[in-house]
Each structure stands twice: as structure tokens, then as C-alpha cells.
Amino acid sequence: MANDPLHQFQIKPIVDMFSVGGMDFSFTNSSLFMVAAAGTVSAILFAASRSASLVPSRMQSVGELWYEFIANMVRQTMGSEGMKFFPFVFTVFSFVLMSNLLGMFPYFFTVTSHVVVTAALAVFIIAMVVVVGLAKHGLHFFKLFVPSGVPIAILPFISLIEIISFLSRPVSLSLRLFGNMMAGHIVLKVFTGFVVSLGALGIGGILGALFPLAMGVALTAFEFLVAFLQAFVFAILTCVYLNDALHPGH
Amino acid sequence: MADHGKQQGGEKTGSERVTAGPDKRFSEISARIAAERKEAEAAQGQTGRRTAAVGNTWGSAFRLGSEFVAAVLVGGGLGYLIDRLLGTLPFGLIILLLAGFAAGILNMARTAGRAPKAGERLNDGPDGPTD
């Protein structure tokens, strides 16, 4: 069972709570790591802002770097008007990044490796785009699906394609994050599993096990890159989609 | 660390010289910080741009593939759902799967910057921009 690469994604209830209408509301290992991700982010940012000074301490530099990274991203994609959404984008980015990074610890659970979590985030983001777009532009927002200057004969087909294109946004947003995190963890587990099984074969096996071991080291580094990159991509696409709703005449 | 020590030492002599004019010393330090920051930004601009470019190629490579697959999945799913509701099984699935394929191509073209973004059209309407 220890070599099963899918074992790490199992959800286990930690505290049995209640269930409403067949839905289980137990506190699981997934919930635990969601709380841990939110708690870690809060702790780091609290430590960063505890003693603010003109010459920043190490922790304060981390906080400032973090803030400026997201603030620049929001300003570049949405303009300074988009800073209204900075707290939201910052929260999404921090939560996804910390979940991905916490998942890199051995025996830790990766929250973002479950499609339910990433889909919930993506659906929430798209719902927000629709609500903001409708609030700002009213029914004019639906012109998003009706391009101007298209002959009336092919307009229904074009609109259909536009609608599918819009509906595919939450799907691609959630599948990308989920797929990257799950695939990365499986590949890492499979390769490092080879080290154990080859090592049991005696001296030749131990020599042979050096290759998957090197692969495991390289993949670990690669996974850190992916963990950061996917959080970044998730956040920047949130900005891009919100920008569509915010000022369409960009 | 070395900078830290130097700064603290500098501050000590600064407080000794408070009578010599703290404003002058303050503007001196501000000018030094501004110069250092400009230098650091120039240095960071090059490496920063390079890492951002690497990140963007990775990011857009992942994006292109998933945008296409997602649109095909959504098209197929929508077609199957309509068929389930209306009982016209193969036809809605076939048509919407093809539409999903087209939407996937459109998504990829938009991601690559080869087609105008959906939002850019809101302005071209007969009533013009709303805000």
C-alpha cells in the first residue's frame, strides 16, 4: 500500500461531525490542510507586518515582495482601477500557493490535487466575473456573446461558439491546476517508489536505484517550480477574466 | 548583514550630529536610497524580465493545451446534456462537440494573442461604451 501512488490523495475524516441530506460535513485531512494553508499565510503576513520599519527586516521584505508582486500583476492586467479586486486576487494566489507548497512536504496532503477544490475556486471566480459584469454593464454584458459586424446568418453559430468558449474558462482554470498538482505528485511518487523496489534487489539494484533517485531530486525541484507557476497562472487568469468584466474597452 | 551594521553605525553618528541639521542628513539619506533603488531596479529589470519570460512560456504552453481540451469537454458535455433532456442522442452531441472544437481553437487563438479578446467587442456595439 505504501507504494500505491494514489494513496496520498485519499480523503480521511479526522473529526466526524454531522451530515445534512447525505452530505458528509466531517473535518477531513483536506480541511485540515486548507486551515493550515490559510493559517500559514496569516502567520507569515502577521510576522511580516508586526514591526513595520523604514529599513525592512527579513520577514517584512517577504511581505513587501509578496504584496508588490500581486499588486504589479493586478495593475498590469486590470489597471489601477482593478486594485478594488486586489484583496481577492491576493487571497486566491496566497491560498493556492500555500496549498501547493504545503503539499511538497512528505506525508502532507495537497489540497489543490482534488478537482472539487479547484473547481469550487474557479466557479466562484467566474460567478464573480458574471456578477461584476452585470452590475457594471447591465444586459450589455451579454454582448460578449454577440460579436458586432457578423452576418446574421452565421450569428447563432458564432454565439454558440462564444458561449462554449466562455463556459470553458472555469473548466480549463480548474483542470489545469488540479491536473498539474495531481500528475506531479503521482510522477514523483512513482519514480521514488522505484528507488525502494530496486534497492531491495541487492548491490546491482542499489546502483540501478541511483538513476530514479537523481530523477526524484530533479522532479522535486521541478515540482516546486510548478507549485509556484500554477498559483501564478491561476492568479493572473483571475485578473484577466475580471478585466473582461471590469473595463471591456481595454 | 554588512549593510545592516553599516546603517546602524551611520545612524549613531547621525544622532550625534543632530544639531548639525537632521533635515539635511535626511535628504542625504533619501537621495542615497533613491540612487540605490534605481540601480537595483535596473539590475533586477534584466533578470526579472528573463525569469518572467521563462515563466510565461511555461505558463502559456500549459494554457494553450488546457484551453483547447476544456472547450471540447464543455462542448461535448453540453451536447450530451441537451440530448439527455430532449432525447435526440447523437445529434446534439455531434454538433456541440464540433462547436466545442471550434471554441477550443478560438480559445487558443485568443490565448496566443492572434484573435481579439471577447471583451473588446463590448465597445464596438451600436450604443458604444457604457461607462
CSV table of C-alpha atoms in Angstrom, one decimal:
chain,number,residue,atom,x,y,z
A,1,MET,CA,0.0,0.0,0.0
A,2,ALA,CA,2.9,2.3,0.7
A,3,ASN,CA,3.9,2.2,-3.0
A,4,ASP,CA,0.4,3.0,-4.3
A,5,PRO,CA,0.9,6.4,-6.0
A,6,LEU,CA,-2.8,7.3,-5.5
A,7,HIS,CA,-2.8,6.5,-1.8
A,8,GLN,CA,-1.7,10.1,-1.0
A,9,PHE,CA,-4.9,11.6,-2.4
A,10,GLN,CA,-7.3,9.7,-0.1
A,11,ILE,CA,-9.6,11.8,2.0
A,12,LYS,CA,-9.8,10.6,5.6
A,13,PRO,CA,-12.1,12.1,8.1
A,14,ILE,CA,-10.3,13.3,11.2
A,15,VAL,CA,-13.2,14.6,13.3
A,16,ASP,CA,-16.7,13.1,12.5
A,17,MET,CA,-19.1,16.0,12.6
A,18,PHE,CA,-22.6,15.9,11.1
A,19,SER,CA,-24.2,15.1,7.8
A,20,VAL,CA,-27.0,17.0,6.2
A,21,GLY,CA,-29.1,15.3,3.5
A,22,GLY,CA,-26.5,12.6,2.8
A,23,MET,CA,-23.6,15.2,2.6
A,24,ASP,CA,-20.8,14.4,5.0
A,25,PHE,CA,-19.5,17.5,6.8
A,26,SER,CA,-16.7,15.8,8.6
A,27,PHE,CA,-13.5,17.6,9.2
A,28,THR,CA,-11.1,15.7,6.9
A,29,ASN,CA,-7.4,15.8,6.2
A,30,SER,CA,-8.2,18.1,3.3
A,31,SER,CA,-10.0,20.5,5.6
A,32,LEU,CA,-7.0,20.4,7.9
A,33,PHE,CA,-4.6,21.4,5.2
A,34,MET,CA,-6.9,24.1,4.0
A,35,VAL,CA,-6.9,25.5,7.5
A,36,ALA,CA,-3.1,25.0,7.6
A,37,ALA,CA,-2.6,26.9,4.4
A,38,ALA,CA,-4.8,29.8,5.5
A,39,GLY,CA,-3.1,29.8,8.9
A,40,THR,CA,0.4,29.7,7.5
A,41,VAL,CA,-0.3,32.6,5.1
A,42,SER,CA,-1.8,34.6,8.0
A,43,ALA,CA,1.1,33.8,10.3
A,44,ILE,CA,3.7,34.8,7.7
A,45,LEU,CA,1.9,38.1,6.9
A,46,PHE,CA,1.3,38.8,10.6
A,47,ALA,CA,5.0,38.3,11.3
A,48,ALA,CA,5.8,40.5,8.3
A,49,SER,CA,3.7,43.4,9.4
A,50,ARG,CA,4.2,43.1,13.2
A,51,SER,CA,7.1,45.6,13.4
A,52,ALA,CA,7.0,47.8,10.4
A,53,SER,CA,10.1,49.9,9.9
A,54,LEU,CA,11.7,52.0,7.2
A,55,VAL,CA,14.5,49.5,6.8
A,56,PRO,CA,12.6,46.3,6.5
A,57,SER,CA,13.5,43.2,8.4
A,58,ARG,CA,13.7,39.8,6.6
A,59,MET,CA,10.1,39.0,7.3
A,60,GLN,CA,8.9,42.4,6.3
A,61,SER,CA,10.8,42.1,3.0
A,62,VAL,CA,9.0,38.8,2.3
A,63,GLY,CA,5.7,40.6,3.0
A,64,GLU,CA,6.6,43.6,0.8
A,65,LEU,CA,7.8,41.4,-2.0
A,66,TRP,CA,4.6,39.3,-1.9
A,67,TYR,CA,2.4,42.4,-1.9
A,68,GLU,CA,4.3,44.1,-4.7
A,69,PHE,CA,4.3,41.0,-6.9
A,70,ILE,CA,0.5,40.7,-6.8
A,71,ALA,CA,-0.1,44.5,-6.8
A,72,ASN,CA,2.0,44.8,-10.0
A,73,MET,CA,0.2,41.9,-11.6
A,74,VAL,CA,-3.2,43.4,-10.8
A,75,ARG,CA,-2.2,46.9,-12.1
A,76,GLN,CA,-0.7,45.5,-15.3
A,77,THR,CA,-3.7,43.4,-16.2
A,78,MET,CA,-6.6,45.5,-14.9
A,79,GLY,CA,-5.1,49.0,-14.5
A,80,SER,CA,-5.2,50.9,-11.2
A,81,GLU,CA,-8.9,50.7,-11.2
A,82,GLY,CA,-8.6,46.9,-10.7
A,83,MET,CA,-7.0,47.4,-7.3
A,84,LYS,CA,-10.5,47.0,-6.0
A,85,PHE,CA,-10.0,43.3,-6.6
A,86,PHE,CA,-6.5,43.2,-5.1
A,87,PRO,CA,-7.6,41.7,-1.8
A,88,PHE,CA,-9.5,38.9,-3.7
A,89,VAL,CA,-6.6,38.1,-6.1
A,90,PHE,CA,-4.1,38.2,-3.3
A,91,THR,CA,-6.2,35.8,-1.2
A,92,VAL,CA,-6.7,33.4,-4.1
A,93,PHE,CA,-3.0,33.5,-5.0
A,94,SER,CA,-1.8,33.0,-1.4
A,95,PHE,CA,-4.2,30.2,-0.7
A,96,VAL,CA,-3.3,28.3,-3.9
A,97,LEU,CA,0.4,28.9,-3.5
A,98,MET,CA,0.5,27.8,0.1
A,99,SER,CA,-1.6,24.7,-0.6
A,100,ASN,CA,0.7,23.7,-3.4
A,101,LEU,CA,3.8,24.3,-1.3
A,102,LEU,CA,2.5,22.6,1.8
A,103,GLY,CA,1.8,19.6,-0.4
A,104,MET,CA,5.5,19.4,-1.2
A,105,PHE,CA,6.2,18.2,2.4
A,106,PRO,CA,6.4,14.4,2.6
A,107,TYR,CA,3.2,12.9,4.2
A,108,PHE,CA,1.3,16.1,3.7
A,109,PHE,CA,-1.9,16.4,1.8
A,110,THR,CA,-2.1,18.5,-1.3
A,111,VAL,CA,-5.4,20.4,-1.2
A,112,THR,CA,-5.2,21.5,-4.8
A,113,SER,CA,-4.8,18.0,-6.1
A,114,HIS,CA,-8.6,17.5,-5.8
A,115,VAL,CA,-10.7,18.8,-8.7
A,116,VAL,CA,-13.5,19.7,-6.2
A,117,VAL,CA,-11.4,22.3,-4.6
A,118,THR,CA,-10.0,23.9,-7.8
A,119,ALA,CA,-13.4,23.7,-9.5
A,120,ALA,CA,-15.0,25.4,-6.5
A,121,LEU,CA,-12.4,28.2,-6.7
A,122,ALA,CA,-12.9,28.5,-10.5
A,123,VAL,CA,-16.7,28.5,-10.4
A,124,PHE,CA,-16.6,31.2,-7.7
A,125,ILE,CA,-14.3,33.3,-9.8
A,126,ILE,CA,-16.4,33.0,-12.9
A,127,ALA,CA,-19.6,33.7,-10.9
A,128,MET,CA,-17.9,36.8,-9.7
A,129,VAL,CA,-17.0,37.9,-13.2
A,130,VAL,CA,-20.6,37.5,-14.3
A,131,VAL,CA,-21.9,39.4,-11.3
A,132,VAL,CA,-19.4,42.2,-11.7
A,133,GLY,CA,-20.1,42.4,-15.4
A,134,LEU,CA,-23.8,42.5,-15.0
A,135,ALA,CA,-23.6,45.1,-12.2
A,136,LYS,CA,-21.3,47.4,-14.2
A,137,HIS,CA,-22.8,47.0,-17.7
A,138,GLY,CA,-26.3,45.5,-17.1
A,139,LEU,CA,-27.6,43.4,-20.0
A,140,HIS,CA,-24.9,45.0,-22.2
A,141,PHE,CA,-22.6,42.4,-20.7
A,142,PHE,CA,-24.2,39.7,-22.8
A,143,LYS,CA,-22.9,41.4,-25.9
A,144,LEU,CA,-19.8,39.4,-25.0
A,145,PHE,CA,-21.5,36.6,-26.8
A,146,VAL,CA,-22.8,38.6,-29.8
A,147,PRO,CA,-20.0,40.0,-31.8
A,148,SER,CA,-20.8,43.0,-33.9
A,149,GLY,CA,-20.3,43.1,-37.6
A,150,VAL,CA,-21.1,39.4,-38.1
A,151,PRO,CA,-23.7,38.5,-40.8
A,152,ILE,CA,-27.0,37.5,-39.2
A,153,ALA,CA,-26.9,34.1,-41.0
A,154,ILE,CA,-23.9,32.8,-39.1
A,155,LEU,CA,-24.5,34.8,-35.9
A,156,PRO,CA,-26.2,31.9,-34.0
A,157,PHE,CA,-23.3,29.6,-34.6
A,158,ILE,CA,-20.7,32.3,-33.6
A,159,SER,CA,-22.7,33.0,-30.4
A,160,LEU,CA,-22.8,29.3,-29.6
A,161,ILE,CA,-19.0,29.1,-30.0
A,162,GLU,CA,-18.6,32.2,-27.8
A,163,ILE,CA,-20.8,30.8,-25.1
A,164,ILE,CA,-18.9,27.5,-25.1
A,165,SER,CA,-15.7,29.5,-25.0
A,166,PHE,CA,-16.9,31.4,-22.0
A,167,LEU,CA,-18.1,28.3,-20.2
A,168,SER,CA,-14.8,26.5,-20.8
A,169,ARG,CA,-13.0,29.1,-18.7
A,170,PRO,CA,-13.8,27.7,-15.3
A,171,VAL,CA,-13.2,24.2,-16.7
A,172,SER,CA,-9.7,25.0,-18.0
A,173,LEU,CA,-8.9,27.1,-14.9
A,174,SER,CA,-9.7,24.2,-12.5
A,175,LEU,CA,-8.4,21.3,-14.7
A,176,ARG,CA,-5.0,23.0,-15.2
A,177,LEU,CA,-4.3,23.5,-11.5
A,178,PHE,CA,-5.7,20.1,-10.5
A,179,GLY,CA,-4.0,18.2,-13.3
A,180,ASN,CA,-0.6,19.7,-12.7
A,181,MET,CA,-0.7,19.1,-9.0
A,182,MET,CA,-2.0,15.6,-9.2
A,183,ALA,CA,0.2,14.5,-12.1
A,184,GLY,CA,3.3,15.9,-10.5
A,185,HIS,CA,2.7,14.1,-7.2
A,186,ILE,CA,2.0,10.8,-8.9
A,187,VAL,CA,5.1,11.0,-11.1
A,188,LEU,CA,7.2,11.9,-8.1
A,189,LYS,CA,5.8,9.0,-6.1
A,190,VAL,CA,6.3,6.5,-8.9
A,191,PHE,CA,9.9,7.5,-9.5
A,192,THR,CA,10.9,7.5,-5.9
A,193,GLY,CA,9.0,4.2,-5.5
A,194,PHE,CA,11.4,2.7,-8.0
A,195,VAL,CA,14.3,3.6,-5.6
A,196,VAL,CA,12.8,1.4,-2.9
A,197,SER,CA,11.9,-1.5,-5.1
A,198,LEU,CA,15.2,-1.5,-6.9
A,199,GLY,CA,17.1,-1.1,-3.7
A,200,ALA,CA,15.7,-4.4,-2.4
A,201,LEU,CA,17.4,-6.3,-5.2
A,202,GLY,CA,20.9,-6.3,-3.7
A,203,ILE,CA,24.1,-4.4,-4.8
A,204,GLY,CA,23.2,-4.1,-8.5
A,205,GLY,CA,19.8,-2.9,-7.6
A,206,ILE,CA,21.2,-0.2,-5.3
A,207,LEU,CA,23.4,1.0,-8.2
A,208,GLY,CA,20.5,1.0,-10.5
A,209,ALA,CA,18.4,2.8,-8.0
A,210,LEU,CA,20.7,5.9,-8.3
A,211,PHE,CA,19.0,6.9,-11.5
A,212,PRO,CA,15.5,7.1,-10.2
A,213,LEU,CA,16.9,8.8,-7.1
A,214,ALA,CA,18.5,11.5,-9.3
A,215,MET,CA,15.2,11.8,-11.2
A,216,GLY,CA,13.4,12.2,-7.9
A,217,VAL,CA,15.6,15.0,-6.9
A,218,ALA,CA,15.2,16.8,-10.2
A,219,LEU,CA,11.4,16.2,-10.1
A,220,THR,CA,11.2,17.7,-6.6
A,221,ALA,CA,12.8,20.9,-7.8
A,222,PHE,CA,10.6,20.9,-10.9
A,223,GLU,CA,7.5,20.4,-8.6
A,224,PHE,CA,8.5,23.5,-6.6
A,225,LEU,CA,8.6,25.4,-9.9
A,226,VAL,CA,5.2,24.0,-10.9
A,227,ALA,CA,3.7,24.8,-7.5
A,228,PHE,CA,4.6,28.4,-7.9
A,229,LEU,CA,3.9,28.7,-11.6
A,230,GLN,CA,0.4,27.2,-11.3
A,231,ALA,CA,-0.5,29.6,-8.4
A,232,PHE,CA,0.8,32.4,-10.6
A,233,VAL,CA,-1.2,31.3,-13.7
A,234,PHE,CA,-4.3,30.9,-11.6
A,235,ALA,CA,-4.0,34.4,-10.2
A,236,ILE,CA,-3.2,36.0,-13.5
A,237,LEU,CA,-6.1,34.4,-15.2
A,238,THR,CA,-8.3,35.6,-12.4
A,239,CYS,CA,-7.1,39.1,-13.2
A,240,VAL,CA,-7.6,38.6,-17.0
A,241,TYR,CA,-11.2,37.3,-16.6
A,242,LEU,CA,-12.1,40.0,-14.1
A,243,ASN,CA,-10.7,42.6,-16.5
A,244,ASP,CA,-13.2,41.4,-19.1
A,245,ALA,CA,-16.0,42.2,-16.7
A,246,LEU,CA,-14.4,45.4,-15.4
A,247,HIS,CA,-13.4,47.5,-18.4
A,248,PRO,CA,-14.2,45.7,-21.7
A,249,GLY,CA,-12.9,48.6,-23.9
A,250,HIS,CA,-9.4,47.9,-22.9
B,1,MET,CA,24.1,41.8,7.1
B,2,ALA,CA,27.1,44.0,6.5
B,3,ASP,CA,24.8,46.7,5.2
B,4,HIS,CA,22.7,46.5,8.3
B,5,GLY,CA,25.7,47.1,10.6
B,6,LYS,CA,26.9,50.0,8.5
B,7,GLN,CA,23.4,51.6,8.6
B,8,GLN,CA,23.2,51.3,12.3
B,9,GLY,CA,26.6,52.7,12.7
B,10,GLY,CA,25.7,55.6,10.4
B,11,GLU,CA,22.6,56.3,12.4
B,12,LYS,CA,24.6,56.5,15.6
B,13,THR,CA,26.9,59.2,14.2
B,14,GLY,CA,23.8,60.8,12.7
B,15,SER,CA,22.1,61.2,16.1
B,16,GLU,CA,25.4,62.7,17.5
B,17,ARG,CA,25.2,65.2,14.7
B,18,VAL,CA,21.6,66.0,15.2
B,19,THR,CA,22.4,69.6,16.0
B,20,ALA,CA,24.2,69.9,12.6
B,21,GLY,CA,20.7,69.6,10.9
B,22,PRO,CA,18.6,66.4,10.8
B,23,ASP,CA,16.8,67.6,7.6
B,24,LYS,CA,20.0,67.8,5.6
B,25,ARG,CA,21.0,64.4,6.8
B,26,PHE,CA,17.5,63.1,6.0
B,27,SER,CA,17.6,64.4,2.4
B,28,GLU,CA,21.1,63.0,2.0
B,29,ILE,CA,19.9,59.5,3.0
B,30,SER,CA,16.8,59.8,0.8
B,31,ALA,CA,19.0,60.7,-2.2
B,32,ARG,CA,21.2,57.7,-1.5
B,33,ILE,CA,18.2,55.4,-1.2
B,34,ALA,CA,16.8,56.6,-4.4
B,35,ALA,CA,20.1,56.1,-6.2
B,36,GLU,CA,20.5,52.6,-4.8
B,37,ARG,CA,16.9,51.7,-5.7
B,38,LYS,CA,17.3,52.9,-9.3
B,39,GLU,CA,20.4,50.8,-9.6
B,40,ALA,CA,18.8,47.8,-8.1
B,41,GLU,CA,15.8,48.2,-10.4
B,42,ALA,CA,18.0,48.4,-13.5
B,43,ALA,CA,19.8,45.3,-12.4
B,44,GLN,CA,16.6,43.5,-11.5
B,45,GLY,CA,14.9,44.6,-14.7
B,46,GLN,CA,17.1,42.4,-16.8
B,47,THR,CA,17.0,39.2,-14.7
B,48,GLY,CA,13.4,39.8,-13.8
B,49,ARG,CA,12.3,40.1,-17.4
B,50,ARG,CA,14.2,36.9,-18.2
B,51,THR,CA,12.5,34.8,-15.4
B,52,ALA,CA,9.2,36.3,-16.3
B,53,ALA,CA,9.7,35.3,-19.9
B,54,VAL,CA,10.6,31.7,-18.9
B,55,GLY,CA,7.5,31.7,-16.6
B,56,ASN,CA,5.3,33.0,-19.4
B,57,THR,CA,6.4,30.4,-22.0
B,58,TRP,CA,5.8,27.6,-19.5
B,59,GLY,CA,2.5,29.2,-18.4
B,60,SER,CA,1.3,29.7,-22.0
B,61,ALA,CA,2.3,26.3,-23.0
B,62,PHE,CA,0.2,24.8,-20.2
B,63,ARG,CA,-2.6,27.3,-21.0
B,64,LEU,CA,-2.8,26.5,-24.7
B,65,GLY,CA,-3.3,22.8,-24.2
B,66,SER,CA,-5.8,23.1,-21.4
B,67,GLU,CA,-7.9,25.8,-23.1
B,68,PHE,CA,-8.5,23.6,-26.1
B,69,VAL,CA,-9.3,20.5,-24.1
B,70,ALA,CA,-11.6,22.3,-21.8
B,71,ALA,CA,-13.6,23.8,-24.6
B,72,VAL,CA,-14.0,20.4,-26.3
B,73,LEU,CA,-15.1,18.9,-23.0
B,74,VAL,CA,-17.6,21.6,-22.3
B,75,GLY,CA,-19.0,21.4,-25.8
B,76,GLY,CA,-19.3,17.6,-25.6
B,77,GLY,CA,-20.8,17.8,-22.1
B,78,LEU,CA,-23.3,20.5,-23.1
B,79,GLY,CA,-24.3,18.4,-26.1
B,80,TYR,CA,-24.8,15.3,-24.1
B,81,LEU,CA,-26.9,17.2,-21.5
B,82,ILE,CA,-29.2,18.7,-24.2
B,83,ASP,CA,-29.6,15.2,-25.8
B,84,ARG,CA,-30.5,13.7,-22.4
B,85,LEU,CA,-33.1,16.4,-22.0
B,86,LEU,CA,-34.6,16.3,-25.5
B,87,GLY,CA,-33.9,12.6,-26.3
B,88,THR,CA,-32.1,13.3,-29.6
B,89,LEU,CA,-29.0,11.4,-28.6
B,90,PRO,CA,-26.3,11.5,-31.2
B,91,PHE,CA,-27.1,14.8,-32.9
B,92,GLY,CA,-26.7,17.4,-30.2
B,93,LEU,CA,-23.5,15.7,-29.0
B,94,ILE,CA,-22.1,15.7,-32.5
B,95,ILE,CA,-23.0,19.3,-33.3
B,96,LEU,CA,-21.9,20.7,-29.9
B,97,LEU,CA,-18.7,18.7,-29.9
B,98,LEU,CA,-17.8,20.3,-33.2
B,99,ALA,CA,-18.8,23.7,-31.8
B,100,GLY,CA,-16.6,22.9,-28.8
B,101,PHE,CA,-13.7,22.1,-31.1
B,102,ALA,CA,-14.2,25.5,-32.8
B,103,ALA,CA,-14.4,27.2,-29.4
B,104,GLY,CA,-11.2,25.5,-28.4
B,105,ILE,CA,-9.4,26.8,-31.5
B,106,LEU,CA,-10.8,30.3,-30.7
B,107,ASN,CA,-9.6,30.0,-27.1
B,108,MET,CA,-6.1,29.0,-28.3
B,109,ALA,CA,-6.0,31.9,-30.8
B,110,ARG,CA,-7.1,34.3,-28.1
B,111,THR,CA,-4.5,32.9,-25.6
B,112,ALA,CA,-1.8,33.3,-28.2
B,113,GLY,CA,-3.0,36.9,-28.9
B,114,ARG,CA,-4.0,36.1,-32.5
B,115,ALA,CA,-7.7,36.9,-32.1
B,116,PRO,CA,-9.3,39.9,-30.3
B,117,LYS,CA,-10.4,39.2,-26.8
B,118,ALA,CA,-14.1,38.6,-26.2
B,119,GLY,CA,-14.4,41.7,-24.0
B,120,GLU,CA,-13.0,44.0,-26.7
B,121,ARG,CA,-16.2,43.7,-28.6
B,122,LEU,CA,-18.4,45.3,-26.0
B,123,ASN,CA,-17.2,48.7,-27.2
B,124,ASP,CA,-18.0,48.1,-30.9
B,125,GLY,CA,-21.7,47.9,-30.3
B,126,PRO,CA,-24.1,50.5,-31.8
B,127,ASP,CA,-24.6,52.2,-28.4
B,128,GLY,CA,-20.9,52.5,-27.8
B,129,PRO,CA,-19.2,52.0,-24.5
B,130,THR,CA,-21.5,52.1,-21.4
B,131,ASP,CA,-19.0,53.6,-19.0
